[in-house]
XYZ file of N, CA, C and O in Angstrom:
440
model
N -90.093 147.880 232.284
C -89.580 149.159 231.849
C -88.687 149.753 232.937
O -88.925 149.546 234.115
N -87.741 150.511 232.481
C -86.773 151.079 233.415
C -87.200 152.462 233.928
O -86.990 152.778 235.096
N -87.802 153.286 233.076
C -88.126 154.663 233.453
C -89.616 154.920 233.599
O -90.024 155.692 234.463
N -90.412 154.329 232.751
C -91.854 154.546 232.772
C -92.538 153.477 233.606
O -92.056 152.353 233.717
N -93.672 153.865 234.181
C -94.507 152.895 234.874
C -95.931 152.999 234.322
O -96.269 153.955 233.629
N -96.735 152.014 234.649
C -98.133 152.001 234.224
C -98.992 152.689 235.277
O -98.552 152.939 236.408
N -100.215 152.959 234.900
C -101.173 153.537 235.844
C -101.404 152.592 237.019
O -101.510 153.025 238.166
N -101.462 151.308 236.770
C -101.659 150.337 237.849
C -100.508 150.406 238.858
O -100.729 150.375 240.067
N -99.293 150.533 238.368
C -98.131 150.655 239.264
C -98.196 151.955 240.062
O -97.863 151.979 241.248
N -98.627 153.029 239.410
C -98.733 154.314 240.114
C -99.734 154.226 241.254
O -99.499 154.744 242.342
N -100.846 153.543 241.013
C -101.860 153.397 242.056
C -101.302 152.707 243.291
O -101.627 153.088 244.413
N -100.471 151.709 243.077
C -99.906 151.000 244.234
C -98.921 151.873 245.002
O -98.730 151.683 246.200
N -98.316 152.834 244.323
C -97.394 153.768 244.977
C -98.132 154.888 245.714
O -97.533 155.565 246.552
N -99.397 155.122 245.355
C -100.177 156.236 245.912
C -99.446 157.558 245.697
O -99.371 158.394 246.590
N -98.919 157.741 244.484
C -98.125 158.929 244.165
C -98.745 159.667 242.979
O -99.462 159.080 242.177
N -98.446 160.964 242.886
C -99.004 161.770 241.798
C -97.980 162.641 241.076
O -98.350 163.384 240.171
N -96.726 162.573 241.434
C -95.707 163.436 240.817
C -95.169 162.809 239.536
O -93.993 162.470 239.417
N -96.047 162.654 238.556
C -95.694 162.017 237.297
C -96.156 162.868 236.126
O -97.193 163.509 236.192
N -95.366 162.823 235.060
C -95.806 163.319 233.771
C -96.514 162.148 233.109
O -95.980 161.037 233.069
N -97.709 162.409 232.598
C -98.500 161.347 231.997
C -98.497 161.499 230.478
O -98.882 162.538 229.942
N -98.059 160.472 229.790
C -98.038 160.432 228.335
C -99.276 159.668 227.900
O -99.402 158.472 228.169
N -100.215 160.372 227.253
C -101.488 159.790 226.831
C -101.563 159.709 225.319
O -101.062 160.587 224.615
N -102.256 158.680 224.854
C -102.502 158.543 223.422
C -103.361 159.709 222.945
O -104.099 160.302 223.714
N -103.266 159.996 221.649
C -104.084 161.041 221.053
C -105.552 160.670 221.071
O -105.933 159.585 221.500
N -106.380 161.564 220.599
C -107.825 161.345 220.580
C -108.352 161.681 219.195
O -107.818 162.547 218.515
N -109.411 161.026 218.803
C -110.076 161.338 217.529
C -110.943 162.579 217.672
O -111.090 163.357 216.764
N -111.548 162.759 218.842
C -112.452 163.871 219.097
C -111.651 165.069 219.612
O -111.118 165.033 220.711
N -111.588 166.126 218.853
C -110.800 167.298 219.241
C -111.394 168.045 220.426
O -110.735 168.856 221.058
N -112.660 167.791 220.757
C -113.287 168.429 221.910
C -113.169 167.578 223.169
O -113.797 167.854 224.176
N -112.316 166.562 223.108
C -112.129 165.663 224.238
C -111.670 166.438 225.471
O -110.817 167.324 225.377
N -112.220 166.116 226.620
C -111.790 166.733 227.872
C -110.713 165.847 228.501
O -110.919 164.661 228.716
N -109.564 166.444 228.778
C -108.431 165.680 229.300
C -108.726 165.193 230.710
O -109.217 165.931 231.550
N -108.394 163.946 230.955
C -108.516 163.360 232.283
C -107.195 162.698 232.630
O -106.463 162.230 231.750
N -106.875 162.662 233.902
C -105.634 162.054 234.363
C -105.801 160.576 234.638
O -106.898 160.088 234.880
N -104.675 159.879 234.646
C -104.529 158.496 235.110
C -105.301 157.490 234.282
O -106.010 156.641 234.793
N -105.129 157.562 232.971
C -105.735 156.578 232.079
C -104.946 155.271 232.155
O -103.717 155.272 232.276
N -105.656 154.174 232.039
C -105.039 152.849 232.181
C -103.953 152.572 231.147
O -103.015 151.830 231.430
N -104.042 153.163 229.956
C -103.048 152.883 228.915
C -101.978 153.982 228.797
O -101.223 154.016 227.832
N -101.906 154.851 229.793
C -100.887 155.908 229.787
C -99.524 155.364 230.212
O -99.421 154.351 230.897
N -98.501 156.099 229.798
C -97.129 155.849 230.253
C -96.811 156.977 231.229
O -97.061 158.149 230.920
N -96.253 156.643 232.384
C -96.001 157.634 233.425
C -94.512 157.730 233.729
O -93.844 156.715 233.931
N -94.012 158.954 233.764
C -92.603 159.220 234.039
C -92.520 160.123 235.261
O -93.110 161.215 235.276
N -91.787 159.681 236.272
C -91.706 160.458 237.507
C -91.063 161.820 237.251
O -90.138 161.947 236.440
N -91.549 162.813 237.943
C -91.072 164.187 237.803
C -89.562 164.286 238.022
O -88.878 165.013 237.294
N -89.026 163.582 238.992
C -87.585 163.659 239.263
C -86.761 163.160 238.080
O -85.724 163.745 237.737
N -87.203 162.083 237.448
C -86.505 161.555 236.270
C -86.649 162.522 235.106
O -85.684 162.788 234.381
N -87.854 163.055 234.923
C -88.095 164.045 233.871
C -87.147 165.225 234.034
O -86.500 165.658 233.075
N -87.049 165.737 235.250
C -86.192 166.894 235.505
C -84.710 166.560 235.336
O -83.961 167.326 234.726
N -84.299 165.427 235.881
C -82.887 165.028 235.791
C -82.451 164.859 234.333
O -81.343 165.234 233.964
N -83.331 164.329 233.509
C -83.002 164.095 232.100
C -83.010 165.378 231.269
O -82.511 165.385 230.151
N -83.617 166.424 231.814
C -83.771 167.710 231.123
C -84.575 167.582 229.834
O -84.334 168.282 228.845
N -85.568 166.697 229.849
C -86.452 166.567 228.690
C -87.151 167.875 228.365
O -87.466 168.149 227.206
N -87.371 168.691 229.373
C -88.044 169.978 229.157
C -87.288 170.872 228.180
O -87.860 171.777 227.590
N -86.000 170.601 227.969
C -85.206 171.400 227.034
C -85.417 171.000 225.581
O -85.097 171.774 224.678
N -85.927 169.788 225.347
C -86.018 169.307 223.960
C -87.450 169.082 223.480
O -87.650 168.786 222.306
N -88.434 169.218 224.352
C -89.825 169.026 223.943
C -90.391 170.383 223.527
O -90.523 171.284 224.362
N -90.711 170.544 222.237
C -91.221 171.841 221.765
C -92.495 172.268 222.497
O -93.410 171.470 222.685
N -92.514 173.516 222.933
C -93.690 174.129 223.570
C -94.174 173.381 224.814
O -95.374 173.357 225.099
N -93.258 172.769 225.543
C -93.642 172.018 226.743
C -94.311 172.934 227.765
O -93.812 174.018 228.061
N -95.409 172.459 228.288
C -96.116 173.146 229.374
C -95.982 172.258 230.608
O -96.687 171.264 230.748
N -95.075 172.613 231.476
C -94.714 171.790 232.629
C -95.919 171.491 233.523
O -96.027 170.413 234.081
N -96.820 172.445 233.658
C -97.971 172.288 234.555
C -99.304 172.171 233.806
O -100.353 172.340 234.406
N -99.248 171.877 232.530
C -100.479 171.824 231.739
C -100.353 170.751 230.659
O -99.504 169.880 230.743
N -101.176 170.856 229.631
C -101.229 169.874 228.551
C -100.306 170.298 227.409
O -100.375 171.434 226.944
N -99.469 169.369 226.959
C -98.607 169.593 225.805
C -98.984 168.594 224.723
O -99.012 167.387 224.970
N -99.286 169.095 223.538
C -99.596 168.246 222.390
C -98.288 167.974 221.644
O -97.561 168.911 221.312
N -98.002 166.698 221.396
C -96.792 166.321 220.662
C -97.209 165.705 219.331
O -97.729 164.596 219.274
N -96.990 166.458 218.270
C -97.304 165.993 216.916
C -96.175 165.079 216.420
O -95.104 164.997 217.028
N -96.402 164.445 215.302
C -95.358 163.607 214.687
C -94.133 164.464 214.372
O -92.997 164.031 214.580
N -94.371 165.676 213.886
C -93.263 166.591 213.586
C -92.461 166.902 214.856
O -91.231 166.868 214.848
N -93.167 167.201 215.953
C -92.467 167.480 217.210
C -91.758 166.241 217.750
O -90.685 166.351 218.344
N -92.359 165.067 217.552
C -91.718 163.823 217.984
C -90.386 163.645 217.252
O -89.379 163.265 217.849
N -90.354 163.959 215.964
C -89.103 163.868 215.207
C -88.064 164.859 215.723
O -86.880 164.542 215.778
N -88.501 166.046 216.100
C -87.592 167.037 216.695
C -87.003 166.485 217.992
O -85.805 166.571 218.245
N -87.865 165.904 218.816
C -87.423 165.333 220.098
C -86.409 164.209 219.858
O -85.357 164.165 220.508
N -86.724 163.307 218.941
C -85.830 162.170 218.674
C -84.468 162.621 218.155
O -83.454 162.004 218.471
N -84.457 163.693 217.357
C -83.212 164.127 216.713
C -82.457 165.208 217.481
O -81.367 165.592 217.066
N -83.016 165.679 218.573
C -82.362 166.745 219.345
C -81.109 166.226 220.042
O -81.010 165.050 220.394
N -80.184 167.139 220.244
C -79.015 166.810 221.050
C -79.481 166.723 222.502
O -80.172 167.626 222.992
N -79.113 165.628 223.185
C -79.624 165.411 224.535
C -78.674 164.542 225.334
O -77.775 163.920 224.781
N -78.928 164.494 226.631
C -78.121 163.658 227.519
C -78.389 162.181 227.242
O -79.391 161.824 226.612
N -77.516 161.325 227.756
C -77.726 159.881 227.586
C -79.009 159.444 228.285
O -79.753 158.609 227.771
N -79.290 160.014 229.441
C -80.525 159.676 230.157
C -81.747 160.036 229.318
O -82.673 159.232 229.173
N -81.758 161.228 228.742
C -82.878 161.641 227.894
C -83.001 160.703 226.695
O -84.108 160.312 226.325
N -81.883 160.314 226.114
C -81.913 159.388 224.975
C -82.504 158.042 225.390
O -83.324 157.462 224.679
N -82.107 157.542 226.550
C -82.629 156.266 227.040
C -84.141 156.334 227.266
O -84.868 155.387 226.956
N -84.614 157.453 227.782
C -86.056 157.638 228.015
C -86.803 157.682 226.677
O -87.842 157.039 226.519
N -86.270 158.422 225.725
C -86.883 158.503 224.395
C -86.901 157.126 223.738
O -87.900 156.722 223.141
N -85.815 156.380 223.878
C -85.762 155.029 223.315
C -86.846 154.144 223.929
O -87.495 153.376 223.226
N -87.035 154.264 225.236
C -88.049 153.462 225.915
C -89.462 153.860 225.482
O -90.348 153.015 225.386
N -89.679 155.109 225.207
C -90.988 155.613 224.810
C -91.288 155.376 223.322
O -92.447 155.367 222.919
N -90.278 155.145 222.525
C -90.418 155.123 221.063
C -91.450 154.130 220.549
O -92.265 154.484 219.688
N -91.443 152.913 221.015
C -92.400 151.926 220.506
C -93.833 152.373 220.783
O -94.699 152.312 219.910
N -94.085 152.842 222.005
C -95.413 153.333 222.380
C -95.816 154.507 221.473
O -96.932 154.561 220.965
N -94.895 155.451 221.275
C -95.187 156.641 220.464
C -95.468 156.264 219.009
O -96.428 156.762 218.410
N -94.669 155.391 218.445
C -94.864 155.004 217.047
C -96.192 154.276 216.849
O -96.884 154.505 215.856
N -96.573 153.428 217.788
C -97.886 152.769 217.712
C -99.006 153.804 217.799
O -100.017 153.708 217.114
N -98.822 154.802 218.665
C -99.802 155.878 218.790
C -99.986 156.584 217.451
O -101.107 156.841 217.030
N -98.881 156.906 216.765
C -98.958 157.649 215.505
C -99.572 156.835 214.369
O -99.972 157.399 213.359
N -99.678 155.526 214.519
C -100.373 154.723 213.518
C -101.876 155.023 213.538
O -102.551 154.871 212.527
N -102.390 155.468 214.679
C -103.825 155.701 214.846
C -104.176 157.177 215.040
O -105.235 157.626 214.635
N -103.296 157.918 215.682
C -103.577 159.321 216.034
C -102.512 160.248 215.458
O -101.381 159.833 215.196
N -102.855 161.525 215.344
C -101.930 162.518 214.798
C -101.000 163.104 215.861
O -100.078 163.841 215.528
N -101.235 162.786 217.107
C -100.458 163.362 218.202
C -100.578 162.477 219.429
O -101.410 161.582 219.493
N -99.709 162.747 220.420
C -99.944 162.247 221.767
C -99.830 163.440 222.698
O -99.489 164.549 222.288
N -100.188 163.224 223.946
C -100.288 164.318 224.896
C -99.388 164.033 226.099
O -99.287 162.891 226.546
N -98.767 165.086 226.611
C -98.070 164.997 227.882
C -98.841 165.859 228.866
O -98.980 167.068 228.651
N -99.371 165.234 229.883
C -100.050 165.978 230.947
C -99.014 166.289 232.015
O -98.407 165.377 232.591
N -98.820 167.568 232.271
C -97.827 167.994 233.241
C -98.261 167.748 234.676
O -99.333 167.232 234.939
N -97.400 168.147 235.554
C -97.621 167.953 236.994
C -98.849 168.722 237.444
O -99.108 169.812 237.082
């Protein structure tokens, strides 16, 4: 992958400045935890440079953001920079697989 890294890669970097994209949960009372093995991680600098914060509905930069299928469609169809488009394209397969099982995915902020 060009923009996202895995949790295993993050561990080798010993870094924490990442937005974590986590799969949805069946249990609505689930307590959010960081650094899940199946998460997709996007470095804060790339997130900021791409200006994804402008196109993600109700983004909470320092907290949990729930991204529904409806919001995912808004994100995909929004006018955005080429960098943001490339990031969305890279995330798309993961997101679509998530929506086959869950109603949302989560972005854990910095």
